[in-house]
Short mmCIF file of C-alpha atoms in Angstrom, two decimals:
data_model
loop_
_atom_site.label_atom_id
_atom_site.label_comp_id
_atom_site.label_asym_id
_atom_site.label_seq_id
_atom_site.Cartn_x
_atom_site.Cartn_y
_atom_site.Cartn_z
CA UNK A 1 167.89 89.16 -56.56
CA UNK A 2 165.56 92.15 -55.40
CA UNK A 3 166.06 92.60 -51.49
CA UNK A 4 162.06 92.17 -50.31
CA UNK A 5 160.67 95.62 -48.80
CA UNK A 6 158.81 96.14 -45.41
CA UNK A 7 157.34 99.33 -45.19
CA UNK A 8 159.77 102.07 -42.68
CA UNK A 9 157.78 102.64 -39.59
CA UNK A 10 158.26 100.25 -36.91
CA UNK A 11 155.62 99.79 -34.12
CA UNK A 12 156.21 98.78 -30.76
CA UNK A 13 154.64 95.67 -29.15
CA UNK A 14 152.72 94.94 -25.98
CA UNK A 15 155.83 93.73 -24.48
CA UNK A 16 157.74 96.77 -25.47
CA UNK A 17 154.94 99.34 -24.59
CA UNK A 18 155.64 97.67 -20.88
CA UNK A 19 159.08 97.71 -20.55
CA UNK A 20 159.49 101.15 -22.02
CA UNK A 21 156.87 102.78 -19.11
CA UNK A 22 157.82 106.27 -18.73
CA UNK A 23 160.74 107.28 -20.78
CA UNK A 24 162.49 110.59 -21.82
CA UNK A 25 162.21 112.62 -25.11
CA UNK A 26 165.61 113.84 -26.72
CA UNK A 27 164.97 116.81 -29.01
CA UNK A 28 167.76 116.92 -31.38
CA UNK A 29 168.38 120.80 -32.09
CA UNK A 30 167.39 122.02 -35.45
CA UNK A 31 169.99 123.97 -36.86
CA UNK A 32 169.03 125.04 -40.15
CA UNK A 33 165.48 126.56 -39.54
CA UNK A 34 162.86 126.76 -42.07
CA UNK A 35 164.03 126.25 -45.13
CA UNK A 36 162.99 127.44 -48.82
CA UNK A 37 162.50 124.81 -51.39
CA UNK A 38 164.21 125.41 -54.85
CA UNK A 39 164.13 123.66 -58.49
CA UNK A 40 168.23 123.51 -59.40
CA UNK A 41 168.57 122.67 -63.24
CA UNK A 42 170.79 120.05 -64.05
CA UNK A 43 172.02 118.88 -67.43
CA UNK A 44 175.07 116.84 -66.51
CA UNK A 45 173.55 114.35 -68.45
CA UNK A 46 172.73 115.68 -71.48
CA UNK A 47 176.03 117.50 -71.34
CA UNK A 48 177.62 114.09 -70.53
CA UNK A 49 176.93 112.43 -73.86
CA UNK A 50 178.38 115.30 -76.22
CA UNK A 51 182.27 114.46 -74.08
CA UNK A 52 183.96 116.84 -71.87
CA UNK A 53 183.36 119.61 -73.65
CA UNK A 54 179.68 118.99 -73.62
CA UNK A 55 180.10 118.97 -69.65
CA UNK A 56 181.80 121.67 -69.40
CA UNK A 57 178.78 123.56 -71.53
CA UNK A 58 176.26 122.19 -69.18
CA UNK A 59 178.19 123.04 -66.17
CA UNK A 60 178.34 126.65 -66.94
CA UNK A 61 174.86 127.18 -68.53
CA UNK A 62 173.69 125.30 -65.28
CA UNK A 63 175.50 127.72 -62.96
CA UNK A 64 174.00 130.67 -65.01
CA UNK A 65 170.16 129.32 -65.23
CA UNK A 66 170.61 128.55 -61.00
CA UNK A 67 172.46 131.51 -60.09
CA UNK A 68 168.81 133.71 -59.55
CA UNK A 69 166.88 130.96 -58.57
CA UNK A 70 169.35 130.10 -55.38
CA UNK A 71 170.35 133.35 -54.60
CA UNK A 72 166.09 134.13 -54.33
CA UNK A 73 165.49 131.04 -52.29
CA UNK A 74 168.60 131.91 -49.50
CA UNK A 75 167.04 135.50 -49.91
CA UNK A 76 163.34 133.83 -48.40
CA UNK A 77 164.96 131.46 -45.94
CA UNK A 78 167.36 134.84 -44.72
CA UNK A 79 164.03 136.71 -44.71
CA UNK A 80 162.17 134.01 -42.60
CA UNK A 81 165.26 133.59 -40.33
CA UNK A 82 164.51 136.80 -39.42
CA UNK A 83 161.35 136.36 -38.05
CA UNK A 84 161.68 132.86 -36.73
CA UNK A 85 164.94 131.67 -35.30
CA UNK A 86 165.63 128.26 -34.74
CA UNK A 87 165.96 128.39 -31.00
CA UNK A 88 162.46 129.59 -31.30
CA UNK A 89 161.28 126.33 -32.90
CA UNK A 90 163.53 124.14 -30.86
CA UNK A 91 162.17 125.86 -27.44
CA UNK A 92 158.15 125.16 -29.17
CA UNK A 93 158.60 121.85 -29.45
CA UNK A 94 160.37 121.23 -26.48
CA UNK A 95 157.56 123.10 -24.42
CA UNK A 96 155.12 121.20 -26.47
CA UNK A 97 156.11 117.57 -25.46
CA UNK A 98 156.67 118.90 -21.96
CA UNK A 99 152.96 119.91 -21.90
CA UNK A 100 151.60 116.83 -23.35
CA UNK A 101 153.82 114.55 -20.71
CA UNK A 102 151.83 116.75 -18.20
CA UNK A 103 148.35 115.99 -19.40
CA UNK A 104 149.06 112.70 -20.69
CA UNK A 105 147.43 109.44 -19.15
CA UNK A 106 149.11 107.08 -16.79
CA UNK A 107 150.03 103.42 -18.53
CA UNK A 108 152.19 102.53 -21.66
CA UNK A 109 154.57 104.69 -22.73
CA UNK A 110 154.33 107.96 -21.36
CA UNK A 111 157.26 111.04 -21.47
CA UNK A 112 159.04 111.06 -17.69
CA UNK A 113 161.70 114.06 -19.09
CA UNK A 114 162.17 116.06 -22.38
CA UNK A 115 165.57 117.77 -23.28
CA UNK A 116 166.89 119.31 -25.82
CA UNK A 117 170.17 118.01 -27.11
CA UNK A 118 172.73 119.42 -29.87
CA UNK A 119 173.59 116.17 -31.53
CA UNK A 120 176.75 117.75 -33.67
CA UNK A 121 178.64 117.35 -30.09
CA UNK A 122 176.32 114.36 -28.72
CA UNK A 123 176.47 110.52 -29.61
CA UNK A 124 174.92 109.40 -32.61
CA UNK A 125 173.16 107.41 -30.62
CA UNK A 126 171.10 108.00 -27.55
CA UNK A 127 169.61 104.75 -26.26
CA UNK A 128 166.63 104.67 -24.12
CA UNK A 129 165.55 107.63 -25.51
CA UNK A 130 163.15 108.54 -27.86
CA UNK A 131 164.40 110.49 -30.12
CA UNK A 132 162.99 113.86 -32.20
CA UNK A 133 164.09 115.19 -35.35
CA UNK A 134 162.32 117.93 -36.95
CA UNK A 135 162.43 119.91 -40.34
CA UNK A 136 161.07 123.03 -41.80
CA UNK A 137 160.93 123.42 -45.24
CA UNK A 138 158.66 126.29 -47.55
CA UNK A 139 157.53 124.77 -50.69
CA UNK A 140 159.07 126.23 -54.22
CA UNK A 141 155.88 128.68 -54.43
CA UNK A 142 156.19 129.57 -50.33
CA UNK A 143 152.09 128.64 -50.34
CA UNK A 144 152.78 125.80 -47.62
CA UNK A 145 154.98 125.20 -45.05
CA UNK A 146 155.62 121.26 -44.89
CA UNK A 147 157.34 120.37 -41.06
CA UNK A 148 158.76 116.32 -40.75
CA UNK A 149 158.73 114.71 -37.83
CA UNK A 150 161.48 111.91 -37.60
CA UNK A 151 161.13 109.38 -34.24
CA UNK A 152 163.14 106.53 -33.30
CA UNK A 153 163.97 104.54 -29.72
CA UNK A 154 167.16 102.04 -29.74
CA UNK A 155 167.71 100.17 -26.45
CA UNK A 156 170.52 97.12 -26.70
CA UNK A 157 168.70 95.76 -24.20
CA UNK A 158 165.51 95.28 -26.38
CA UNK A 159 167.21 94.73 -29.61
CA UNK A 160 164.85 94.48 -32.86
CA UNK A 161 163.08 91.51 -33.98
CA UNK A 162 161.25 91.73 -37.72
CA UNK A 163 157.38 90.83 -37.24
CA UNK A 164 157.94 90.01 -40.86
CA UNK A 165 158.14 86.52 -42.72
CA UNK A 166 160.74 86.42 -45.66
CA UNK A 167 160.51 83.00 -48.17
CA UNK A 168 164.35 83.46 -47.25
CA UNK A 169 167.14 85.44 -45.35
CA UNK A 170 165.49 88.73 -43.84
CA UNK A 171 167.28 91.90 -45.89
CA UNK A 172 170.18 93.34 -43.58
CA UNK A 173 167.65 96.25 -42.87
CA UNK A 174 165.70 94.12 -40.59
CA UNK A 175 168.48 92.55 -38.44
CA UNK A 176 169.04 95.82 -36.53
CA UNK A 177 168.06 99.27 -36.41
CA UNK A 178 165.95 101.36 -34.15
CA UNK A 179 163.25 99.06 -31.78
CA UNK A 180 160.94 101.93 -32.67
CA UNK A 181 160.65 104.83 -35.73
CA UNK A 182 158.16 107.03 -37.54
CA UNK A 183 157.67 109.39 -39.37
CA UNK A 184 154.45 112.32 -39.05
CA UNK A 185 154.02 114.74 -41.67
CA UNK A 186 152.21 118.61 -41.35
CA UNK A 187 151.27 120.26 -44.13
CA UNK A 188 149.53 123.79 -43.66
CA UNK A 189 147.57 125.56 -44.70
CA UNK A 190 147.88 127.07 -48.06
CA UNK A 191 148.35 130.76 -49.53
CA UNK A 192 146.24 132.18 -51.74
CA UNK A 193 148.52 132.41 -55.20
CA UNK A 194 148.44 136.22 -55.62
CA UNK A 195 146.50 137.55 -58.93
CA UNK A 196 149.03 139.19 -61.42
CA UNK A 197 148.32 142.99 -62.08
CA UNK A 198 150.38 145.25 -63.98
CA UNK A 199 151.01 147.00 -60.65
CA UNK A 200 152.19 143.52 -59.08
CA UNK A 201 154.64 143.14 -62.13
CA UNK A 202 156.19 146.56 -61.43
CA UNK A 203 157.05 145.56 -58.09
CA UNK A 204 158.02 142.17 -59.60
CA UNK A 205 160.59 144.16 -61.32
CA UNK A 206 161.71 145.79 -58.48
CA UNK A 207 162.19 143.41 -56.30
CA UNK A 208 164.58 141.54 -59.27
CA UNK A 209 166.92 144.55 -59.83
CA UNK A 210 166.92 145.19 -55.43
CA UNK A 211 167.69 141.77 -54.98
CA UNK A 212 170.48 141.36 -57.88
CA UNK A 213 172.34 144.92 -56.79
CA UNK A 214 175.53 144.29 -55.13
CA UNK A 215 176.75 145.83 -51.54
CA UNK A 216 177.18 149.58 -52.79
CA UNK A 217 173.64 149.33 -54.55
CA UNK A 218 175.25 148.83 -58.17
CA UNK A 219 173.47 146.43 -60.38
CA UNK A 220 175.63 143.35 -62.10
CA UNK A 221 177.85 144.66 -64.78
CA UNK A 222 176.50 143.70 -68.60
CA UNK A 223 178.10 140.57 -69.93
CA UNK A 224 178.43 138.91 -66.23
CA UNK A 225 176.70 135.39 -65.00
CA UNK A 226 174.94 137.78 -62.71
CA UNK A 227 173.91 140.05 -65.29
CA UNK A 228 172.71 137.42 -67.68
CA UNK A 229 170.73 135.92 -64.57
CA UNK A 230 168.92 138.81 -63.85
CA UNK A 231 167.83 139.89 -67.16
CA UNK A 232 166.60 136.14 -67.29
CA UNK A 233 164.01 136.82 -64.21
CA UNK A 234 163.17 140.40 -65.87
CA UNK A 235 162.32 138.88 -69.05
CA UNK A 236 160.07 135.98 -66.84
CA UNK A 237 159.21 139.15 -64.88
CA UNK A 238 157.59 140.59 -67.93
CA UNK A 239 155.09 137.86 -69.37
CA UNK A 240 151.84 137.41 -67.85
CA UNK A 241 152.62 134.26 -66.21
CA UNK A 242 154.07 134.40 -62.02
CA UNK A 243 156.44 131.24 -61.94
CA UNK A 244 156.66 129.82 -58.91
CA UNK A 245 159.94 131.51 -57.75
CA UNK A 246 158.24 134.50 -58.51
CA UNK A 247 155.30 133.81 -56.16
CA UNK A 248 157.38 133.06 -53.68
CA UNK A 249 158.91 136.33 -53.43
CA UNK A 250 155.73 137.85 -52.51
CA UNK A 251 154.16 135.19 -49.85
CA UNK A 252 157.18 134.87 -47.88
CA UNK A 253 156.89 138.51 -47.31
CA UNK A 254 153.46 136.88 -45.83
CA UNK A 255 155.06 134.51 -43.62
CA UNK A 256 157.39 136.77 -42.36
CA UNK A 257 155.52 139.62 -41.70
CA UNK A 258 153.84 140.72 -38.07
CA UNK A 259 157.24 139.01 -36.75
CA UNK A 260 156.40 135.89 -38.38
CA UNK A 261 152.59 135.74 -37.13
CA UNK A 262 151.29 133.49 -39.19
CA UNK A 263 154.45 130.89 -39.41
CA UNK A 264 154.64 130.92 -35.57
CA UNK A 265 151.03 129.75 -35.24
CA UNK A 266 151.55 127.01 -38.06
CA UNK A 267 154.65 125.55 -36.40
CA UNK A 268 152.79 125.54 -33.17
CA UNK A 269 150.13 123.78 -34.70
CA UNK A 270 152.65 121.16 -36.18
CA UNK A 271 154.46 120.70 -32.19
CA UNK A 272 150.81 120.15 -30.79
CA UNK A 273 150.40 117.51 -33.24
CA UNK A 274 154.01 115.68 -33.27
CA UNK A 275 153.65 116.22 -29.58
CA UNK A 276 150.08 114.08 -29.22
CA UNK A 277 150.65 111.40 -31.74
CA UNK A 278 153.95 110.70 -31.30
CA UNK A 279 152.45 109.08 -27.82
CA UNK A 280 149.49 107.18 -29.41
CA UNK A 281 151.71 105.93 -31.50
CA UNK A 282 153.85 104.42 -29.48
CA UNK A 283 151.42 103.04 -27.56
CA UNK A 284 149.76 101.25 -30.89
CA UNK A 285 151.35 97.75 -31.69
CA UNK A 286 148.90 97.21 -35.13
CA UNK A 287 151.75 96.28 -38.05
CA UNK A 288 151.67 98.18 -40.95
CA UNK A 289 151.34 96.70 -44.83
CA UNK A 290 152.85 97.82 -47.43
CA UNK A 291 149.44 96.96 -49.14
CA UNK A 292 147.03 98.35 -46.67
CA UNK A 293 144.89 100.94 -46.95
CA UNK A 294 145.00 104.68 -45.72
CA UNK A 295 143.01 105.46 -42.53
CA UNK A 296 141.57 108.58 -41.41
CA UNK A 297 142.55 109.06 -37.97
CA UNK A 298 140.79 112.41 -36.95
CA UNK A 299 139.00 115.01 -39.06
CA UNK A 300 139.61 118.49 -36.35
CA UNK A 301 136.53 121.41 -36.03
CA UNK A 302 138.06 123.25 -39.09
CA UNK A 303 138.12 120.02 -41.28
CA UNK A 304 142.07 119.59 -40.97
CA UNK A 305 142.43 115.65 -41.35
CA UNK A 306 145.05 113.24 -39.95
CA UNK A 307 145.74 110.05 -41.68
CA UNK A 308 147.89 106.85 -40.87
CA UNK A 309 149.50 105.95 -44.49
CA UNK A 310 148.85 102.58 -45.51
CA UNK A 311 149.94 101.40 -48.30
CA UNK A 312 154.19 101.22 -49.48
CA UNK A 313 157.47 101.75 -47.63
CA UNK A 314 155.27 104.72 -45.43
CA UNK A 315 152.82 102.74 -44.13
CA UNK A 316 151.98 104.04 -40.83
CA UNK A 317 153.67 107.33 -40.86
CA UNK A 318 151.36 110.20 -40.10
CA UNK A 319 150.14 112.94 -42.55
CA UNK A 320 148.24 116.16 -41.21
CA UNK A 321 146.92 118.49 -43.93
CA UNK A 322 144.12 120.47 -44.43
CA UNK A 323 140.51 120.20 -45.40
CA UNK A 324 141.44 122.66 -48.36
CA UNK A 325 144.14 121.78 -50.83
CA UNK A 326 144.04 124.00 -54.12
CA UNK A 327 146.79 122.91 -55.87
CA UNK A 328 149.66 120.26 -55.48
CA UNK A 329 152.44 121.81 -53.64
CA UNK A 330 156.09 120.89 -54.92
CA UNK A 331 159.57 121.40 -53.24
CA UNK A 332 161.98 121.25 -55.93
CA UNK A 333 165.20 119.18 -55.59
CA UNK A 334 167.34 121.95 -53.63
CA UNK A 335 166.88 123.48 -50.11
CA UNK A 336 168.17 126.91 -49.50
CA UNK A 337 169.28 127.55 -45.87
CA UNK A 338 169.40 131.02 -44.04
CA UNK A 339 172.94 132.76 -44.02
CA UNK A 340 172.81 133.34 -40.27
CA UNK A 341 172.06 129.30 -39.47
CA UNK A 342 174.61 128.39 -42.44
CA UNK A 343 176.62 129.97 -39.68
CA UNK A 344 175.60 128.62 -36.83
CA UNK A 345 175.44 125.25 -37.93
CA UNK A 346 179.15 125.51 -38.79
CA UNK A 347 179.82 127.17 -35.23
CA UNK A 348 178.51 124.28 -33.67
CA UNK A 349 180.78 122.00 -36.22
CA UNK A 350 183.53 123.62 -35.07
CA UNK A 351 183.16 122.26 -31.72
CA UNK A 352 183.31 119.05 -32.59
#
């Protein structure tokens, strides 16, 4: 028997809206930064029906064909870590909700506090709170920076009741849970894909052999995984096609540069809007469908548009992009995480 499926986002009713009133924001600490999106190859499976030797194959080719590819993505997120650090974005949003709980309007559910909260050391839970999540992640080809906003309130005093029917037993995910949670979505803006010139492929080349030289500046040794990597992304390096690894390489250089200019004005961007919406939508008791229809919620001056999902399991999350898309941003299956919050994160593990 299938178990029946109500779409994620859970609204917050007249009754609620009053008995919530003012209440304060819990930023959970982002400890991983912005993030660079990666395609890992994985042939487990194929390997899997040829027996244990097959595996084995896979395993190792697999570790070969990913050895460039994740060493370049933990080279971007290192290089954006550089300009950005995550108590950068944790103090933005922070600020953020703290201005909008000054210019918000009395009634409903308004912010009376915001803090910022490690949650590695802090409950799993904190009730009567609402709580913030964020993530940062560049997409495989570093043209768009996609931020997710994760909100929830749980109060055992105002347990969850499903506003949906079931022809039987409501599915276990609707007999408890969070009275309130959403998601909101920013995409940004995207990079220009840069033009491939001969030039361009000579630094291409470059940048391959820089990045795949070891500590004293030697290159791998011939016959290595390392070696056999890198004279993979040469030979890639060499046809007149820029993969998207390989455009990468040259617009995070974009978002990084100017001390991170231009990715400091798109997360603040992103904080102004989790920051706004996150209130109107608490303050919104419509139920969403899983076979409704999208909605345009604002179109801003320069065209950006906000819509309320509404159709599936994310009906009524929240997607900002903007008014020009020119090609269908991916973000691979892997997520490569700075060095230097790899190590903070496990500082703050530690403590536990």
């Amino acid at each position: 028997m299938s178990v029946p499926q109500v779409p994620n986002a859970r609204p917050l009713n007249a009754s609620h809206i009053e008995t919530l009133g003012p209440t304060p924001v819990t930023v959970s600490e982002n400890n991983t930064g912005v993030g660079k999106a990666w395609l890992a190859q994985d042939s487990s499976a194929a390997g899997a029906s040829q027996g244990l030797i097959g595996v084995l194959v896979s395993v190792a080719f697999d570790a070969m064909m990913n050895a460039g590819p994740s060493r370049r993505a933990t080279q971007a997120a290192d290089e954006i870590a550089e300009a950005v650090s995550v108590e950068a974005l944790n103090a933005s949003l922070v600020e953020h909700f703290r201005r909008q709980a000054a210019v918000a309007p009395a009634g409903g559910v308004t912010v009376s506090e915001v803090k910022l909260v490690q949650r590695r050391t802090a409950p799993i839970t904190i009730n009567d709170n609402v709580e913030v999540a964020s993530s940062y992640l560049l997409s495989e080809d570093a043209t768009t920076l996609q931020v997710v906003f994760n909100l929830s309130y749980t109060n055992p005093a105002v347990p969850y009741v499903t506003p949906y029917t079931f022809e039987e037993a409501p599915p276990k995910s609707e007999l408890s849970g969070p009275l309130y949670r959403n998601t909101f979505t920013w995409y940004s803006r995207q990079l220009p894909v840069p033009v491939l010139t001969p030039e361009l492929r000579e630094r291409l080349i470059a940048s391959i052999q820089d990045s795949a030289r070891d500590e004293s500046g030697a290159l791998p040794a011939e016959g290595t995984d390392a070696f056999k990597a890198m004279t993979r992304e040469l030979e890639q390096a060499r046809d007149d096609q820029l993969t998207k690894a390989e455009i990468a390489i040259f617009l995070t250089r974009e978002w990084s540069k100017d001390n991170g200019a231009l990715l400091r004005a798109e997360v603040e961007q992103a904080h102004a809007f989790i920051a706004r919406y996150a209130l109107l939508d608490m303050n919104r008791t419509a139920i969403p469908s899983l076979t409704g229809l999208d909605e345009i919620v604002e179109t801003l001056p320069d065209g950006r548009i906000v819509r309320r999902l509404g159709a599936g399991v994310t009906a009524g999350s929240y997607v900002s992009s903007p008014s020009e898309v020119g090609s269908f941003s991916t973000y691979g299956n892997s997520v490569a995480v700075a060095q230097v919050h790899r190590a903070r994160a496990e500082a703050q593990a530690a403590i536990q």
